[in-house]
mmCIF file of C-alpha atoms in Angstrom:
data_model
loop_
_atom_site.group_PDB
_atom_site.id
_atom_site.type_symbol
_atom_site.label_atom_id
_atom_site.label_comp_id
_atom_site.label_asym_id
_atom_site.label_seq_id
_atom_site.Cartn_x
_atom_site.Cartn_y
_atom_site.Cartn_z
ATOM 1 C CA MET L 25 -74.112 -36.331 -37.924
ATOM 2 C CA THR L 26 -71.583 -39.040 -37.106
ATOM 3 C CA GLU L 27 -68.055 -37.668 -36.717
ATOM 4 C CA ILE L 28 -65.574 -40.106 -38.257
ATOM 5 C CA LEU L 29 -62.280 -40.290 -36.389
ATOM 6 C CA PRO L 30 -59.294 -39.276 -38.553
ATOM 7 C CA GLU L 31 -56.470 -41.556 -39.633
ATOM 8 C CA SER L 32 -54.224 -39.860 -37.059
ATOM 9 C CA PHE L 33 -56.366 -41.328 -34.232
ATOM 10 C CA PHE L 34 -54.941 -44.776 -34.991
ATOM 11 C CA TYR L 35 -51.331 -43.628 -34.580
ATOM 12 C CA GLN L 36 -51.018 -44.426 -30.894
ATOM 13 C CA PRO L 37 -49.472 -47.361 -29.021
ATOM 14 C CA THR L 38 -51.523 -50.554 -29.312
ATOM 15 C CA LEU L 39 -52.460 -50.799 -25.628
ATOM 16 C CA GLU L 40 -53.533 -47.158 -25.633
ATOM 17 C CA LEU L 41 -55.556 -47.619 -28.818
ATOM 18 C CA ALA L 42 -57.310 -50.668 -27.324
ATOM 19 C CA LYS L 43 -58.553 -48.445 -24.485
ATOM 20 C CA ALA L 44 -59.217 -45.393 -26.674
ATOM 21 C CA LEU L 45 -61.539 -47.434 -28.921
ATOM 22 C CA LEU L 46 -63.888 -48.138 -26.004
ATOM 23 C CA GLY L 47 -67.002 -45.999 -26.367
ATOM 24 C CA CYS L 48 -66.287 -45.239 -30.034
ATOM 25 C CA GLN L 49 -68.778 -46.294 -32.705
ATOM 26 C CA LEU L 50 -67.972 -49.055 -35.192
ATOM 27 C CA VAL L 51 -70.051 -48.294 -38.300
ATOM 28 C CA LYS L 52 -70.648 -50.436 -41.402
ATOM 29 C CA HIS L 53 -72.477 -49.383 -44.575
ATOM 30 C CA THR L 54 -73.944 -52.159 -46.757
ATOM 31 C CA ASP L 55 -76.514 -52.330 -49.543
ATOM 32 C CA HIS L 56 -79.068 -53.255 -46.860
ATOM 33 C CA GLY L 57 -78.417 -50.173 -44.739
ATOM 34 C CA ILE L 58 -76.185 -48.841 -41.975
ATOM 35 C CA ALA L 59 -75.555 -50.677 -38.719
ATOM 36 C CA SER L 60 -73.365 -49.525 -35.869
ATOM 37 C CA GLY L 61 -72.469 -50.219 -32.278
ATOM 38 C CA TYR L 62 -70.496 -48.623 -29.465
ATOM 39 C CA ILE L 63 -67.301 -50.608 -28.848
ATOM 40 C CA VAL L 64 -67.426 -51.994 -25.306
ATOM 41 C CA GLU L 65 -64.668 -54.647 -25.345
ATOM 42 C CA THR L 66 -61.280 -54.952 -27.056
ATOM 43 C CA GLU L 67 -58.132 -57.076 -26.917
ATOM 44 C CA ALA L 68 -54.638 -55.890 -27.817
ATOM 45 C CA TYR L 69 -52.207 -58.102 -29.755
ATOM 46 C CA ARG L 70 -48.630 -56.862 -29.784
ATOM 47 C CA GLY L 71 -47.143 -58.675 -32.739
ATOM 48 C CA PRO L 72 -43.694 -60.277 -32.919
ATOM 49 C CA ALA L 73 -43.145 -60.820 -29.168
ATOM 50 C CA ASP L 74 -46.759 -61.779 -28.339
ATOM 51 C CA GLN L 75 -47.281 -65.539 -28.604
ATOM 52 C CA ALA L 76 -51.045 -65.022 -28.907
ATOM 53 C CA ALA L 77 -50.699 -62.765 -31.968
ATOM 54 C CA HIS L 78 -51.091 -64.053 -35.518
ATOM 55 C CA SER L 79 -47.906 -62.136 -36.343
ATOM 56 C CA TYR L 80 -45.847 -63.722 -33.545
ATOM 57 C CA ASN L 81 -42.176 -63.990 -34.598
ATOM 58 C CA ASN L 82 -42.956 -61.598 -37.485
ATOM 59 C CA ARG L 83 -45.029 -64.337 -39.173
ATOM 60 C CA ARG L 84 -45.819 -62.750 -42.523
ATOM 61 C CA THR L 85 -48.471 -64.533 -44.549
ATOM 62 C CA LYS L 86 -51.254 -63.600 -46.940
ATOM 63 C CA ARG L 87 -53.540 -63.443 -43.901
ATOM 64 C CA THR L 88 -51.284 -61.208 -41.755
ATOM 65 C CA GLU L 89 -49.896 -58.966 -44.521
ATOM 66 C CA VAL L 90 -52.174 -56.010 -43.730
ATOM 67 C CA MET L 91 -50.750 -55.812 -40.195
ATOM 68 C CA PHE L 92 -47.317 -54.930 -41.566
ATOM 69 C CA GLY L 93 -48.711 -51.764 -43.137
ATOM 70 C CA LYS L 94 -50.242 -48.550 -41.851
ATOM 71 C CA PRO L 95 -52.424 -48.488 -38.736
ATOM 72 C CA GLY L 96 -56.155 -47.864 -39.018
ATOM 73 C CA ARG L 97 -56.834 -50.625 -41.552
ATOM 74 C CA ALA L 98 -59.259 -53.521 -41.089
ATOM 75 C CA TYR L 99 -57.692 -56.898 -40.374
ATOM 76 C CA THR L 100 -60.496 -59.411 -40.855
ATOM 77 C CA HIS L 101 -59.827 -63.114 -40.404
ATOM 78 C CA ARG L 102 -61.726 -66.339 -39.939
ATOM 79 C CA MET L 103 -61.965 -68.153 -36.626
ATOM 80 C CA HIS L 104 -63.833 -71.429 -37.130
ATOM 81 C CA THR L 105 -66.853 -70.262 -39.170
ATOM 82 C CA HIS L 106 -66.834 -66.668 -37.921
ATOM 83 C CA CYS L 107 -65.285 -63.540 -39.386
ATOM 84 C CA LEU L 108 -63.556 -61.378 -36.753
ATOM 85 C CA ILE L 109 -62.511 -57.730 -37.076
ATOM 86 C CA ASN L 110 -59.289 -56.162 -35.810
ATOM 87 C CA VAL L 111 -57.945 -52.650 -36.188
ATOM 88 C CA VAL L 112 -54.325 -52.620 -37.378
ATOM 89 C CA SER L 113 -52.133 -50.711 -34.916
ATOM 90 C CA GLY L 114 -48.449 -50.133 -34.252
ATOM 91 C CA GLU L 115 -45.860 -48.749 -36.610
ATOM 92 C CA ILE L 116 -45.264 -49.895 -40.190
ATOM 93 C CA GLU L 117 -43.434 -53.254 -40.174
ATOM 94 C CA MET L 118 -44.487 -53.766 -36.518
ATOM 95 C CA PRO L 119 -47.550 -55.994 -37.006
ATOM 96 C CA GLU L 120 -49.908 -55.300 -34.117
ATOM 97 C CA SER L 121 -53.690 -55.093 -33.885
ATOM 98 C CA VAL L 122 -56.700 -54.594 -31.634
ATOM 99 C CA LEU L 123 -59.514 -57.150 -31.775
ATOM 100 C CA ILE L 124 -63.000 -55.712 -31.337
ATOM 101 C CA ARG L 125 -64.716 -58.241 -29.061
ATOM 102 C CA ALA L 126 -68.126 -56.688 -28.390
ATOM 103 C CA VAL L 127 -70.293 -53.694 -29.239
ATOM 104 C CA GLU L 128 -73.464 -52.200 -27.808
ATOM 105 C CA PRO L 129 -76.030 -51.878 -30.647
ATOM 106 C CA ALA L 130 -76.647 -48.284 -31.734
ATOM 107 C CA GLU L 131 -78.025 -47.898 -35.273
ATOM 108 C CA GLY L 132 -79.714 -50.456 -37.523
ATOM 109 C CA ILE L 133 -80.898 -52.753 -34.753
ATOM 110 C CA ASP L 134 -83.710 -54.215 -36.894
ATOM 111 C CA LEU L 135 -81.117 -55.075 -39.527
ATOM 112 C CA MET L 136 -78.996 -56.782 -36.865
ATOM 113 C CA TYR L 137 -81.943 -58.977 -35.874
ATOM 114 C CA GLU L 138 -82.535 -59.878 -39.536
ATOM 115 C CA ARG L 139 -78.948 -61.064 -39.767
ATOM 116 C CA ARG L 140 -78.752 -62.786 -36.387
ATOM 117 C CA GLY L 141 -82.327 -63.962 -35.710
ATOM 118 C CA GLN L 142 -84.466 -63.338 -32.640
ATOM 119 C CA MET L 143 -82.695 -63.507 -29.269
ATOM 120 C CA PRO L 144 -82.291 -61.498 -26.080
ATOM 121 C CA ALA L 145 -80.822 -58.087 -26.940
ATOM 122 C CA LYS L 146 -77.724 -58.674 -24.799
ATOM 123 C CA ASN L 147 -76.738 -61.659 -26.990
ATOM 124 C CA LEU L 148 -76.949 -59.782 -30.281
ATOM 125 C CA THR L 149 -73.402 -58.382 -30.384
ATOM 126 C CA ASN L 150 -71.653 -59.676 -27.233
ATOM 127 C CA GLY L 151 -68.862 -61.549 -28.989
ATOM 128 C CA PRO L 152 -66.427 -60.985 -31.868
ATOM 129 C CA GLY L 153 -68.214 -63.291 -34.327
ATOM 130 C CA LYS L 154 -71.663 -62.081 -33.279
ATOM 131 C CA LEU L 155 -70.913 -58.391 -33.825
ATOM 132 C CA THR L 156 -69.463 -58.890 -37.329
ATOM 133 C CA LYS L 157 -72.514 -60.847 -38.453
ATOM 134 C CA ALA L 158 -74.869 -58.282 -36.891
ATOM 135 C CA LEU L 159 -73.100 -55.323 -38.516
ATOM 136 C CA GLY L 160 -72.561 -57.010 -41.889
ATOM 137 C CA ILE L 161 -68.752 -57.060 -41.618
ATOM 138 C CA SER L 162 -67.139 -59.719 -43.811
ATOM 139 C CA MET L 163 -63.793 -60.927 -45.153
ATOM 140 C CA GLU L 164 -64.324 -58.486 -48.050
ATOM 141 C CA ASP L 165 -63.533 -55.679 -45.611
ATOM 142 C CA TYR L 166 -59.928 -56.922 -45.237
ATOM 143 C CA GLY L 167 -57.456 -54.070 -45.619
ATOM 144 C CA LEU L 168 -60.029 -51.275 -45.875
ATOM 145 C CA PRO L 169 -59.234 -47.984 -44.130
ATOM 146 C CA MET L 170 -61.326 -47.635 -40.985
ATOM 147 C CA PHE L 171 -61.679 -43.862 -41.303
ATOM 148 C CA GLU L 172 -64.032 -43.672 -44.304
ATOM 149 C CA PRO L 173 -67.101 -45.584 -45.537
ATOM 150 C CA PRO L 174 -67.996 -48.371 -45.888
ATOM 151 C CA ILE L 175 -66.402 -49.253 -42.515
ATOM 152 C CA TYR L 176 -65.161 -46.762 -39.969
ATOM 153 C CA ILE L 177 -64.719 -45.732 -36.366
ATOM 154 C CA ALA L 178 -66.666 -42.661 -35.249
ATOM 155 C CA LYS L 179 -66.851 -40.590 -32.080
ATOM 156 C CA GLY L 180 -69.049 -41.993 -29.353
ATOM 157 C CA TYR L 181 -68.776 -41.502 -25.602
ATOM 158 C CA THR L 182 -66.068 -41.675 -22.944
ATOM 159 C CA PRO L 183 -66.598 -44.630 -20.582
ATOM 160 C CA GLU L 184 -66.732 -43.785 -16.877
ATOM 161 C CA ASN L 185 -64.797 -46.904 -15.907
ATOM 162 C CA ILE L 186 -62.644 -49.374 -17.837
ATOM 163 C CA SER L 187 -61.834 -52.865 -16.562
ATOM 164 C CA THR L 188 -58.875 -54.954 -17.643
ATOM 165 C CA GLY L 189 -57.954 -58.634 -17.541
ATOM 166 C CA PRO L 190 -56.477 -61.535 -19.523
ATOM 167 C CA ARG L 191 -57.524 -62.138 -23.106
ATOM 168 C CA ILE L 192 -59.954 -64.948 -23.955
ATOM 169 C CA GLY L 193 -59.477 -68.215 -25.864
ATOM 170 C CA ILE L 194 -55.673 -68.191 -26.101
ATOM 171 C CA ASP L 195 -54.782 -70.918 -23.607
ATOM 172 C CA ASN L 196 -51.837 -72.420 -25.548
ATOM 173 C CA THR L 197 -49.756 -69.239 -25.744
ATOM 174 C CA GLY L 198 -47.384 -69.532 -22.793
ATOM 175 C CA GLU L 199 -47.174 -66.496 -20.537
ATOM 176 C CA ALA L 200 -49.050 -64.415 -23.149
ATOM 177 C CA LYS L 201 -52.316 -65.971 -21.965
ATOM 178 C CA ASP L 202 -51.979 -64.026 -18.718
ATOM 179 C CA TYR L 203 -51.218 -60.574 -20.149
ATOM 180 C CA PRO L 204 -53.958 -58.147 -18.981
ATOM 181 C CA TRP L 205 -54.577 -56.874 -22.500
ATOM 182 C CA ARG L 206 -58.364 -57.208 -22.646
ATOM 183 C CA PHE L 207 -60.236 -54.008 -21.906
ATOM 184 C CA TRP L 208 -63.956 -53.480 -21.415
ATOM 185 C CA VAL L 209 -66.492 -50.906 -20.323
ATOM 186 C CA THR L 210 -67.134 -51.854 -16.702
ATOM 187 C CA ASP L 211 -70.577 -53.369 -16.096
ATOM 188 C CA ASN L 212 -71.704 -52.979 -19.726
ATOM 189 C CA LEU L 213 -74.429 -55.485 -20.594
ATOM 190 C CA TYR L 214 -72.876 -56.346 -23.976
ATOM 191 C CA VAL L 215 -69.408 -57.389 -22.815
ATOM 192 C CA SER L 216 -68.719 -61.006 -23.797
ATOM 193 C CA ARG L 217 -67.306 -61.982 -20.412
ATOM 194 C CA LYS L 218 -67.439 -59.959 -17.207
ATOM 195 C CA ARG L 219 -64.027 -61.025 -15.788
#
């Protein structure tokens, strides 16, 4: 039986949460079935002072509103044609989040292939847009608590080693592009980028 992590799990500093999520299971229930994966890569975004964050300078919009609330909620947003999933973190009115960048498939792998097509297994969920499509995560999940179905974080395993480095795809963000706020399970096959 999958053990869902309680709401209290999400009440930790953003950088700590980004590391604590590694090895946990991201689970999504849909009408087509359940799909899940072990989180193997995350990126932390620290809100008002982080030029790479959507909430930089306390930017409060319809899109970022959920980040100003309680931690442990789903912040889904579109990047090009892809839906990405973040876990809201930080204190209320301190809009921070953790982007889930990659997962290692666990449950519902056949369903993931139906959604993504045939490809090498390592390419199925090794990116933030790939994993949401594979798991059936959509913009409709915006604002949902991530500690109860249909979308939640459950216990998984504790990684032996965690690597850290700069975040990806944020080149025009001043010094923020160099912050070592990307975390990944060292040598995991499903990480989107190894360095």
